[in-house]
């Protein structure tokens, strides 16, 4: 079933560059595998992947440019978490509270995201259903939800994406490489997330439109 607006078929997936002890960032290692693993023809989408530096100012610039240029139907930001043991889908993000310096030693002005007015923004996706459906696939990767994205570049970028893309955004925290998933296994999990999330977005579009198919 094609999307109603043929100009809005793009999916953007980002991973992060190195920071701190993460000299090789597991998120980008998984995301960069998606072009060869995701069946974009079956989904009828164009996939854009990009590495985002762990830099508050640059994160806003990159996400703003990507969303303006591609007008995506879905944005998925991916980051690594030393606390994660499963692929963790974050439900929301905060505007305020960013006090941890980025890789340039900077924090955002007023310690908040320059976009948006709402203190906390949630994704428009039904994550509990999404996670249940993902775990039912039994693909060797486990999924869960979280409402605490960590108040660092991960949550900051998620808030930015939610503001730019009208809540059709998602943040996924993945464990570090081998703890327990390889980059290929994490990418497999991301492919499953994309497939089911696109189905949800399409369902939401259809529910708000009088077009018959």
CSV table of C-alpha atoms in Angstrom, one decimal, residues 1-211:
chain,number,residue,atom,x,y,z
A,1,UNK,CA,0.0,0.0,0.0
A,2,UNK,CA,1.7,3.2,-1.1
A,3,UNK,CA,1.8,6.3,1.2
A,4,UNK,CA,-0.9,8.9,0.5
A,5,UNK,CA,1.6,11.7,0.0
A,6,UNK,CA,4.2,10.4,-2.4
A,7,UNK,CA,6.6,13.2,-1.4
A,8,UNK,CA,6.8,11.8,2.1
A,9,UNK,CA,8.4,8.4,1.8
A,10,UNK,CA,11.7,9.0,3.4
A,11,UNK,CA,12.9,7.4,6.6
A,12,UNK,CA,15.9,9.0,8.4
A,13,UNK,CA,18.0,6.9,10.8
A,14,UNK,CA,20.9,8.4,12.7
A,15,UNK,CA,23.6,7.0,14.9
A,16,UNK,CA,26.2,8.9,17.0
A,17,UNK,CA,29.9,9.3,16.6
A,18,UNK,CA,32.6,8.6,19.2
A,19,UNK,CA,32.5,10.1,22.7
A,20,UNK,CA,34.1,9.4,26.1
A,21,UNK,CA,35.0,5.7,26.4
A,22,UNK,CA,33.0,4.9,23.3
A,23,UNK,CA,35.8,5.2,20.8
A,24,UNK,CA,33.7,3.1,18.4
A,25,UNK,CA,30.0,4.0,18.9
A,26,UNK,CA,27.8,0.9,18.7
A,27,UNK,CA,24.9,3.0,17.5
A,28,UNK,CA,26.6,4.1,14.2
A,29,UNK,CA,28.1,0.6,13.7
A,30,UNK,CA,24.6,-0.8,13.6
A,31,UNK,CA,22.9,2.1,11.7
A,32,UNK,CA,25.5,2.0,8.9
A,33,UNK,CA,24.6,-1.6,8.2
A,34,UNK,CA,20.9,-0.7,7.5
A,35,UNK,CA,21.3,0.2,3.8
A,36,UNK,CA,22.4,-3.4,3.0
A,37,UNK,CA,20.0,-5.1,5.4
A,38,UNK,CA,16.7,-3.2,5.1
A,39,UNK,CA,14.3,-4.1,2.2
A,40,UNK,CA,13.4,-0.6,1.2
A,41,UNK,CA,11.6,-1.8,-1.9
A,42,UNK,CA,9.2,-3.9,0.1
A,43,UNK,CA,8.6,-0.9,2.4
A,44,UNK,CA,8.3,1.5,-0.5
A,45,UNK,CA,10.6,4.0,1.2
A,46,UNK,CA,13.9,5.8,0.8
A,47,UNK,CA,16.3,5.3,3.6
A,48,UNK,CA,18.7,8.0,4.7
A,49,UNK,CA,21.3,7.2,7.4
A,50,UNK,CA,23.7,9.7,9.0
A,51,UNK,CA,26.2,9.8,11.7
A,52,UNK,CA,25.6,12.7,14.2
A,53,UNK,CA,28.5,14.1,16.3
A,54,UNK,CA,28.1,14.1,20.0
A,55,UNK,CA,27.7,17.9,19.9
A,56,UNK,CA,24.6,19.8,21.0
A,57,UNK,CA,24.8,22.6,18.4
A,58,UNK,CA,25.7,20.4,15.5
A,59,UNK,CA,23.0,17.9,16.4
A,60,UNK,CA,20.3,20.6,16.0
A,61,UNK,CA,21.9,21.8,12.7
A,62,UNK,CA,22.1,18.3,11.3
A,63,UNK,CA,18.6,17.2,12.3
A,64,UNK,CA,17.0,20.5,11.1
A,65,UNK,CA,18.7,20.1,7.7
A,66,UNK,CA,17.8,16.5,7.3
A,67,UNK,CA,14.1,17.0,8.2
A,68,UNK,CA,13.9,20.2,6.0
A,69,UNK,CA,15.5,18.5,3.0
A,70,UNK,CA,13.8,15.1,3.2
A,71,UNK,CA,10.5,15.7,5.0
A,72,UNK,CA,10.6,12.2,6.5
A,73,UNK,CA,7.6,10.1,7.5
A,74,UNK,CA,9.7,8.7,10.3
A,75,UNK,CA,12.9,9.6,12.1
A,76,UNK,CA,14.7,7.1,14.3
A,77,UNK,CA,17.7,8.2,16.3
A,78,UNK,CA,19.9,5.5,17.7
A,79,UNK,CA,22.3,5.8,20.6
A,80,UNK,CA,24.4,3.6,22.8
A,81,UNK,CA,23.8,3.0,26.5
A,82,UNK,CA,26.1,1.3,28.9
A,83,UNK,CA,23.0,0.5,31.0
A,84,UNK,CA,21.0,-1.1,28.3
A,85,UNK,CA,20.8,-4.9,28.0
A,86,UNK,CA,18.0,-4.9,25.5
A,87,UNK,CA,17.1,-2.6,22.6
A,88,UNK,CA,15.3,0.1,24.5
A,89,UNK,CA,12.6,2.3,22.8
A,90,UNK,CA,12.4,5.7,24.6
A,91,UNK,CA,8.9,7.1,25.0
A,92,UNK,CA,9.7,10.8,25.5
A,93,UNK,CA,12.3,13.5,25.8
A,94,UNK,CA,12.8,16.7,27.9
A,95,UNK,CA,13.5,20.2,26.8
A,96,UNK,CA,15.5,21.2,29.9
A,97,UNK,CA,18.3,19.8,32.0
A,98,UNK,CA,21.3,19.3,29.7
A,99,UNK,CA,24.2,20.0,32.0
A,100,UNK,CA,26.7,17.4,30.7
A,101,UNK,CA,29.3,18.8,28.3
A,102,UNK,CA,29.5,17.4,24.8
A,103,UNK,CA,32.7,16.4,23.0
A,104,UNK,CA,33.6,20.1,22.5
A,105,UNK,CA,33.1,20.8,26.2
A,106,UNK,CA,30.0,22.8,25.6
A,107,UNK,CA,26.4,22.7,27.0
A,108,UNK,CA,23.4,24.3,25.3
A,109,UNK,CA,22.3,27.8,26.1
A,110,UNK,CA,20.1,27.8,29.2
A,111,UNK,CA,20.9,24.1,29.3
A,112,UNK,CA,17.9,23.4,27.1
A,113,UNK,CA,17.0,22.6,23.5
A,114,UNK,CA,16.6,25.7,21.4
A,115,UNK,CA,13.5,24.2,19.7
A,116,UNK,CA,10.0,23.7,21.1
A,117,UNK,CA,8.2,25.1,24.1
A,118,UNK,CA,6.8,22.0,25.8
A,119,UNK,CA,8.8,20.8,28.8
A,120,UNK,CA,8.4,17.1,27.7
A,121,UNK,CA,7.4,15.7,24.4
A,122,UNK,CA,6.3,12.1,23.7
A,123,UNK,CA,6.5,10.1,20.5
A,124,UNK,CA,3.3,9.6,18.5
A,125,UNK,CA,4.0,5.9,18.1
A,126,UNK,CA,2.3,3.3,20.3
A,127,UNK,CA,5.4,1.9,21.8
A,128,UNK,CA,3.9,-0.7,24.2
A,129,UNK,CA,2.2,-2.3,21.2
A,130,UNK,CA,5.3,-1.9,19.1
A,131,UNK,CA,7.5,-3.6,21.7
A,132,UNK,CA,5.0,-6.4,22.2
A,133,UNK,CA,4.9,-7.0,18.4
A,134,UNK,CA,8.7,-6.9,18.2
A,135,UNK,CA,9.2,-9.4,21.0
A,136,UNK,CA,6.6,-11.7,19.3
A,137,UNK,CA,8.9,-11.9,16.2
A,138,UNK,CA,11.4,-13.9,18.3
A,139,UNK,CA,14.4,-12.8,16.2
A,140,UNK,CA,17.0,-13.2,18.9
A,141,UNK,CA,16.9,-9.6,20.0
A,142,UNK,CA,14.8,-8.4,23.0
A,143,UNK,CA,13.0,-5.1,23.2
A,144,UNK,CA,11.7,-2.9,26.0
A,145,UNK,CA,10.5,0.7,26.6
A,146,UNK,CA,11.9,3.4,28.8
A,147,UNK,CA,10.8,6.9,29.9
A,148,UNK,CA,14.3,8.1,30.8
A,149,UNK,CA,16.6,8.8,27.8
A,150,UNK,CA,19.4,10.1,29.9
A,151,UNK,CA,19.5,13.9,29.5
A,152,UNK,CA,22.5,13.9,27.3
A,153,UNK,CA,22.9,14.0,23.5
A,154,UNK,CA,20.6,11.1,23.0
A,155,UNK,CA,17.7,12.8,24.8
A,156,UNK,CA,18.6,16.2,23.4
A,157,UNK,CA,18.6,14.9,19.8
A,158,UNK,CA,15.3,13.0,20.4
A,159,UNK,CA,13.6,16.1,21.7
A,160,UNK,CA,14.9,17.9,18.6
A,161,UNK,CA,13.5,15.2,16.3
A,162,UNK,CA,10.2,15.2,18.1
A,163,UNK,CA,9.8,18.9,17.6
A,164,UNK,CA,10.9,18.8,13.9
A,165,UNK,CA,8.9,15.8,12.9
A,166,UNK,CA,5.6,16.3,14.7
A,167,UNK,CA,6.2,13.3,17.1
A,168,UNK,CA,6.7,10.7,14.3
A,169,UNK,CA,10.1,10.1,15.8
A,170,UNK,CA,11.6,7.4,17.9
A,171,UNK,CA,14.8,7.0,19.9
A,172,UNK,CA,16.4,3.6,20.4
A,173,UNK,CA,19.1,2.9,22.9
A,174,UNK,CA,21.2,-0.2,22.1
A,175,UNK,CA,23.8,-2.0,24.3
A,176,UNK,CA,27.5,-1.6,23.5
A,177,UNK,CA,28.9,-4.1,21.0
A,178,UNK,CA,28.8,-7.6,22.2
A,179,UNK,CA,26.9,-6.8,25.4
A,180,UNK,CA,25.0,-8.9,24.3
A,181,UNK,CA,24.4,-8.1,20.6
A,182,UNK,CA,26.8,-7.8,17.7
A,183,UNK,CA,26.4,-4.9,15.3
A,184,UNK,CA,24.6,-7.2,12.9
A,185,UNK,CA,22.1,-8.4,15.5
A,186,UNK,CA,21.5,-4.8,16.6
A,187,UNK,CA,20.9,-3.8,12.9
A,188,UNK,CA,18.5,-6.7,12.5
A,189,UNK,CA,16.6,-5.4,15.5
A,190,UNK,CA,16.5,-1.9,14.0
A,191,UNK,CA,15.2,-3.3,10.7
A,192,UNK,CA,12.3,-4.9,12.6
A,193,UNK,CA,11.6,-1.6,14.4
A,194,UNK,CA,11.6,0.3,11.2
A,195,UNK,CA,9.2,-2.2,9.5
A,196,UNK,CA,6.6,-2.1,12.3
A,197,UNK,CA,7.0,1.6,13.0
A,198,UNK,CA,6.4,2.4,9.3
A,199,UNK,CA,3.2,0.3,9.5
A,200,UNK,CA,2.0,2.3,12.4
A,201,UNK,CA,2.8,5.6,10.7
A,202,UNK,CA,0.9,4.5,7.6
A,203,UNK,CA,-2.0,3.4,9.8
A,204,UNK,CA,-2.1,6.8,11.5
A,205,UNK,CA,-2.0,8.6,8.1
A,206,UNK,CA,-4.9,6.5,6.8
A,207,UNK,CA,-6.9,7.1,10.0
A,208,UNK,CA,-6.7,10.9,9.4
A,209,UNK,CA,-7.5,10.8,5.7
A,210,UNK,CA,-10.7,10.3,3.7
A,211,UNK,CA,-8.9,8.7,0.8
